[in-house]
PDB file of C-alpha atoms in Angstrom:
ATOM      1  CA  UNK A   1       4.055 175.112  91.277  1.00 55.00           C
ATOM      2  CA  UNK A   2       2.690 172.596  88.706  1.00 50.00           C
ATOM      3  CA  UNK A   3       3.896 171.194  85.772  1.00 46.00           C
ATOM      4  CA  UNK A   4       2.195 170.660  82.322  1.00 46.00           C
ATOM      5  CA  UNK A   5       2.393 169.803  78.970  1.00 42.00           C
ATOM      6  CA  UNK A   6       3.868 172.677  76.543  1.00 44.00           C
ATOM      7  CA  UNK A   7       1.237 174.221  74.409  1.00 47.00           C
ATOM      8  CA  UNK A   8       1.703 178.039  72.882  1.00 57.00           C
ATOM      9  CA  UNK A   9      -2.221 178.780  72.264  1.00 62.00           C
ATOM     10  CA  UNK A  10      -4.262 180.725  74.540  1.00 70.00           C
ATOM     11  CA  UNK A  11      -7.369 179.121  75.273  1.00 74.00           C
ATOM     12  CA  UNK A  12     -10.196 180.522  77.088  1.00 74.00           C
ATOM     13  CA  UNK A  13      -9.816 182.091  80.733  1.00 78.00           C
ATOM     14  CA  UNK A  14      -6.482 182.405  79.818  1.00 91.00           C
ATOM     15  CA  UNK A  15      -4.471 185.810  79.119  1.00 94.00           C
ATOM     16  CA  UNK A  16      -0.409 186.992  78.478  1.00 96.00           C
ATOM     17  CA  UNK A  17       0.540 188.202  82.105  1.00 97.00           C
ATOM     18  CA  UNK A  18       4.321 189.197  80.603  1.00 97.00           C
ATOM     19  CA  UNK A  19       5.573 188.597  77.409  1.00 96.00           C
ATOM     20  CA  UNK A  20       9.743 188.664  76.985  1.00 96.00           C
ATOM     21  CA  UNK A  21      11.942 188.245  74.595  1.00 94.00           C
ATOM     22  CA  UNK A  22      12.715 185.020  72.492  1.00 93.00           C
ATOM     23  CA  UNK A  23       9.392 183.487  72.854  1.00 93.00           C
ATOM     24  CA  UNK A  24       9.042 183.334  76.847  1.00 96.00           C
ATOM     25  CA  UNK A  25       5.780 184.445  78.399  1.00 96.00           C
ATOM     26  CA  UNK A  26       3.888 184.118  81.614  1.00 97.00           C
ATOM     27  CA  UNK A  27      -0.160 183.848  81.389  1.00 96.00           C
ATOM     28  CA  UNK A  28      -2.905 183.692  83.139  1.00 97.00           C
ATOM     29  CA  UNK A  29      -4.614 180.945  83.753  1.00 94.00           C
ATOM     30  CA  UNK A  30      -8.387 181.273  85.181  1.00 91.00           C
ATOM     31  CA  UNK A  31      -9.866 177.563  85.821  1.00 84.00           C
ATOM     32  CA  UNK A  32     -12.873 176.826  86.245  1.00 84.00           C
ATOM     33  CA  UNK A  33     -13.934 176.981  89.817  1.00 84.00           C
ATOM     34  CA  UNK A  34     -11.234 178.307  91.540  1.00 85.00           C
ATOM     35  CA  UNK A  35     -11.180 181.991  92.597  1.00 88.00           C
ATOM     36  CA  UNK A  36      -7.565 182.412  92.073  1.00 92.00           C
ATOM     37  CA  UNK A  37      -5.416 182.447  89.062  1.00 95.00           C
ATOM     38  CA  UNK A  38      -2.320 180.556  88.179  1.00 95.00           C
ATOM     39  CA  UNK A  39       0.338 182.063  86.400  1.00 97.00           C
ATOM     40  CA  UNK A  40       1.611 179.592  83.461  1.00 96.00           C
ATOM     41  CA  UNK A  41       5.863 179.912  82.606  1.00 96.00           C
ATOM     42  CA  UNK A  42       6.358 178.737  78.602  1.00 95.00           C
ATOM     43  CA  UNK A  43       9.531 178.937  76.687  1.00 94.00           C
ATOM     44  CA  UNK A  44      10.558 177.092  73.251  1.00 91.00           C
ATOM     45  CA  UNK A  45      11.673 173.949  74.459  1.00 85.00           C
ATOM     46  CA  UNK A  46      10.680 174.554  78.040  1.00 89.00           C
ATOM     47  CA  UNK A  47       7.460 172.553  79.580  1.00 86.00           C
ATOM     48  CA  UNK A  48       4.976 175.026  81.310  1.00 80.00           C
ATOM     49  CA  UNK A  49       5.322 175.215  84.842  1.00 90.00           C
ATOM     50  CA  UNK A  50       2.238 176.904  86.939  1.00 94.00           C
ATOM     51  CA  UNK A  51       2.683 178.927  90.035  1.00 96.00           C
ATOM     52  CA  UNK A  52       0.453 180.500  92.241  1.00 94.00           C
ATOM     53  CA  UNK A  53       1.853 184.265  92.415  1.00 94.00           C
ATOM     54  CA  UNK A  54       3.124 186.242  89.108  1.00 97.00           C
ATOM     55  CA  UNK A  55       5.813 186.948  91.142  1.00 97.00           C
ATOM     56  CA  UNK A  56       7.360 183.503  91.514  1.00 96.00           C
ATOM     57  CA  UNK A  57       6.816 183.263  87.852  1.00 97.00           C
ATOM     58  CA  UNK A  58       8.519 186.262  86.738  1.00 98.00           C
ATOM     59  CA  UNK A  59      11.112 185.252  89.369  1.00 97.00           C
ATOM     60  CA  UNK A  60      11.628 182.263  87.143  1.00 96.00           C
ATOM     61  CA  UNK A  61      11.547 183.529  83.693  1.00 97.00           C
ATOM     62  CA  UNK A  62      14.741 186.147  85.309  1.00 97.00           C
ATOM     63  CA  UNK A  63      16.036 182.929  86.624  1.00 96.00           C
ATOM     64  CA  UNK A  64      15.688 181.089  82.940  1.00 95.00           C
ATOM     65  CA  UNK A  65      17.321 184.297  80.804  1.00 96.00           C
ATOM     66  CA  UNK A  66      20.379 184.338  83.329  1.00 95.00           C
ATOM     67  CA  UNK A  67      21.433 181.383  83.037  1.00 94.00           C
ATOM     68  CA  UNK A  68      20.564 181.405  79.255  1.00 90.00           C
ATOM     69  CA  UNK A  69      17.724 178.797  79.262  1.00 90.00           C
ATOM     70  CA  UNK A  70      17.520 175.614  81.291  1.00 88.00           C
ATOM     71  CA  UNK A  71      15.456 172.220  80.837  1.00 80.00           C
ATOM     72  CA  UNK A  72      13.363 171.237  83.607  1.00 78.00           C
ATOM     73  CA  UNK A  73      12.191 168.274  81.726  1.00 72.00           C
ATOM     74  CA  UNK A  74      13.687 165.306  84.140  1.00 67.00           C
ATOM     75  CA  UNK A  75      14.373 167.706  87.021  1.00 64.00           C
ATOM     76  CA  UNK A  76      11.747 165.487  89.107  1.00 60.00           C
ATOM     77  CA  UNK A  77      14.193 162.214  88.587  1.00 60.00           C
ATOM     78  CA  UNK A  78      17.893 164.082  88.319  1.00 58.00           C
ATOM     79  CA  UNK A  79      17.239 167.239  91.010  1.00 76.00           C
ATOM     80  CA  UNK A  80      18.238 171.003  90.069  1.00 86.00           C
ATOM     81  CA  UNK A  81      19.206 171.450  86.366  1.00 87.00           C
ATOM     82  CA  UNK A  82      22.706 171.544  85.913  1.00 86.00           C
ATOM     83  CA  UNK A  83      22.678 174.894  84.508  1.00 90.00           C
ATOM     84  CA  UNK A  84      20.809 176.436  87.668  1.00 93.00           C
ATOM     85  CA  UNK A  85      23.586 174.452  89.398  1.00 89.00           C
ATOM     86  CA  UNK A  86      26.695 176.406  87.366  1.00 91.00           C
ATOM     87  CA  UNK A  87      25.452 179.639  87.526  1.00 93.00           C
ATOM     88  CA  UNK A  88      26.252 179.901  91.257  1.00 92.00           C
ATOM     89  CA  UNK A  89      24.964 180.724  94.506  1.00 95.00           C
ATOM     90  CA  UNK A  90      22.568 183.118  94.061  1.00 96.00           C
ATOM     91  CA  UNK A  91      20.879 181.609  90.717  1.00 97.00           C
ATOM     92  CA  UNK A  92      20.641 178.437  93.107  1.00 96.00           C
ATOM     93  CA  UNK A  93      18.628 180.195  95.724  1.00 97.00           C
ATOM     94  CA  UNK A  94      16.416 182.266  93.595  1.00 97.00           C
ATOM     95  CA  UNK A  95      15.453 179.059  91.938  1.00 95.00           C
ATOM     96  CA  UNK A  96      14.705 176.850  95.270  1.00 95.00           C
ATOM     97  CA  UNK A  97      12.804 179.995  96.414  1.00 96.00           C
ATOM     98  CA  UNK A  98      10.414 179.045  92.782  1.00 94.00           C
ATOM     99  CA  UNK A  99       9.938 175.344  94.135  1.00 91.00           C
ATOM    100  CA  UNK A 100       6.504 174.147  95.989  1.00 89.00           C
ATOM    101  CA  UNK A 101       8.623 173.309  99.064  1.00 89.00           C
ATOM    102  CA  UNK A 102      10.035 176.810 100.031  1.00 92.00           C
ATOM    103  CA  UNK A 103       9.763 179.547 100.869  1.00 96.00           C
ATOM    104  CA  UNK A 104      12.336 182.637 102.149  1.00 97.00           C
ATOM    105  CA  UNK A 105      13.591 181.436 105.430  1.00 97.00           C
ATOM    106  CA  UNK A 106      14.213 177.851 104.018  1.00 97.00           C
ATOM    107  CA  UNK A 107      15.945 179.220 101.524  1.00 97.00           C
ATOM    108  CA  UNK A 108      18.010 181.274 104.099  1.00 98.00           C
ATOM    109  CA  UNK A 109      18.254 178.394 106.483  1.00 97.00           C
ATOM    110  CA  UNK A 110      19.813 176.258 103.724  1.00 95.00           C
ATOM    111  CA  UNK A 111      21.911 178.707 103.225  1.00 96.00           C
ATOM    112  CA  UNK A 112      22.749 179.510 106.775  1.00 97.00           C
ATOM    113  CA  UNK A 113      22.228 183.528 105.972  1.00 97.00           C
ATOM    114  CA  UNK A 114      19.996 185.609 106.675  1.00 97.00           C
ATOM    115  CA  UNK A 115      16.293 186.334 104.669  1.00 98.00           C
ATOM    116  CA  UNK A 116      18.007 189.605 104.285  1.00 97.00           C
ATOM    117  CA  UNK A 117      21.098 188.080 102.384  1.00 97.00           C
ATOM    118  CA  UNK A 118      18.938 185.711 100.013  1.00 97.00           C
ATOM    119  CA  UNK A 119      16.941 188.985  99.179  1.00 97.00           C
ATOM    120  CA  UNK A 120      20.366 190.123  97.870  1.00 98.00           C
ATOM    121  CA  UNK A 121      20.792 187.257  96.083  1.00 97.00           C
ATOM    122  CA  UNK A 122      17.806 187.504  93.953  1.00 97.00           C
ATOM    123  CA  UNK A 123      18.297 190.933  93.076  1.00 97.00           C
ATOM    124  CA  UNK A 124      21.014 190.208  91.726  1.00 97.00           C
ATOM    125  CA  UNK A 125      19.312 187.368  89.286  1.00 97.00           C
ATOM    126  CA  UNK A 126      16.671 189.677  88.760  1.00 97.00           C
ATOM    127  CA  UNK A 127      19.401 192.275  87.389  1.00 97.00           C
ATOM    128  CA  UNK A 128      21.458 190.120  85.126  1.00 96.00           C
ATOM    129  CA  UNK A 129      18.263 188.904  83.966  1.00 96.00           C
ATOM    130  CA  UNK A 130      17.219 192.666  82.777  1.00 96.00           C
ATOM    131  CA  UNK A 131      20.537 192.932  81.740  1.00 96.00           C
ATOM    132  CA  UNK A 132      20.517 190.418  79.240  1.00 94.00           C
ATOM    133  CA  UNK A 133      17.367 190.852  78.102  1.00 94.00           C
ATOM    134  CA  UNK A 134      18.143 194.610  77.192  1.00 94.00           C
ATOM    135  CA  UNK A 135      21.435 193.450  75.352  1.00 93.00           C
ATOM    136  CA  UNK A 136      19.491 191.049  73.037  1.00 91.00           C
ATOM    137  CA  UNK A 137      17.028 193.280  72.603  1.00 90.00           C
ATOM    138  CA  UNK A 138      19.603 195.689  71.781  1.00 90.00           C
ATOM    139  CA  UNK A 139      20.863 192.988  69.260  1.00 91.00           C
ATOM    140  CA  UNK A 140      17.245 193.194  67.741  1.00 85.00           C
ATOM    141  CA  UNK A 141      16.513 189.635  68.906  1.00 84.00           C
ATOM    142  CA  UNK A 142      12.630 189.919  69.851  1.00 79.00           C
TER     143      UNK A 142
END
């Protein structure tokens, strides 16, 4: 994972991997020189984070529309946003499992659970996050 400056164009070598409601997207991002693609998280007042696998990205934009939208601005200097932090266990471990520095079984080891158990965990996220996506699209919000 990487962090950049927030821009909403699409430049070149670039393309929408998933676009959700309210203005959050993940894109592609093909640099120049490397074989594989990045996958680029915006949001309004969100700054872009890169991963390496669509599915850590997507894994964070469910983790960002169940908790309602978080800052990572800052995170570097004050830790895990506090609203990652509120939102309980399982939002907690579905967003260390986004960070550079984990993977599964630290997750699970922090934890003291099983892989098994922190799969649990982020299918839960995952359906919250569907589930409030389909009520504000319900709502009309696009």
């Amino acid at each position: 994972m990487s962090r950049t400056n927030k821009s909403s164009a699409i430049d070149e070598g670039e393309s929408v991997y998933r676009e959700y409601i309210l203005g959050v997207r993940i894109v592609t991002v093909r640099l120049p020189g490397e074989d594989e693609p990045q996958y680029r998280f915006e949001a309004p007042e969100h700054i872009e984070i890169r991963f390496e696998n669509p599915e850590l990205a997507e894994l964070y934009a469910d983790i960002y529309f169940d908790v309602n939208g978080f800052e990572e601005a800052g995170t570097g200097e004050r830790g895990v946003p506090p609203e990652i932090i509120q939102a309980g266990r399982d939002t907690l471990a579905a967003y260390f499992l986004t960070q550079p520095y984990s993977d599964i079984n630290w997750v699970a080891s922090f934890y003291g659970k099983k892989p098994t158990e922190i799969e649990r965990y982020i299918a839960s996220v995952r359906k919250r996050a569907q589930e409030i996506r389909d009520g504000a699209e319900e709502m009309g919000m696009e």
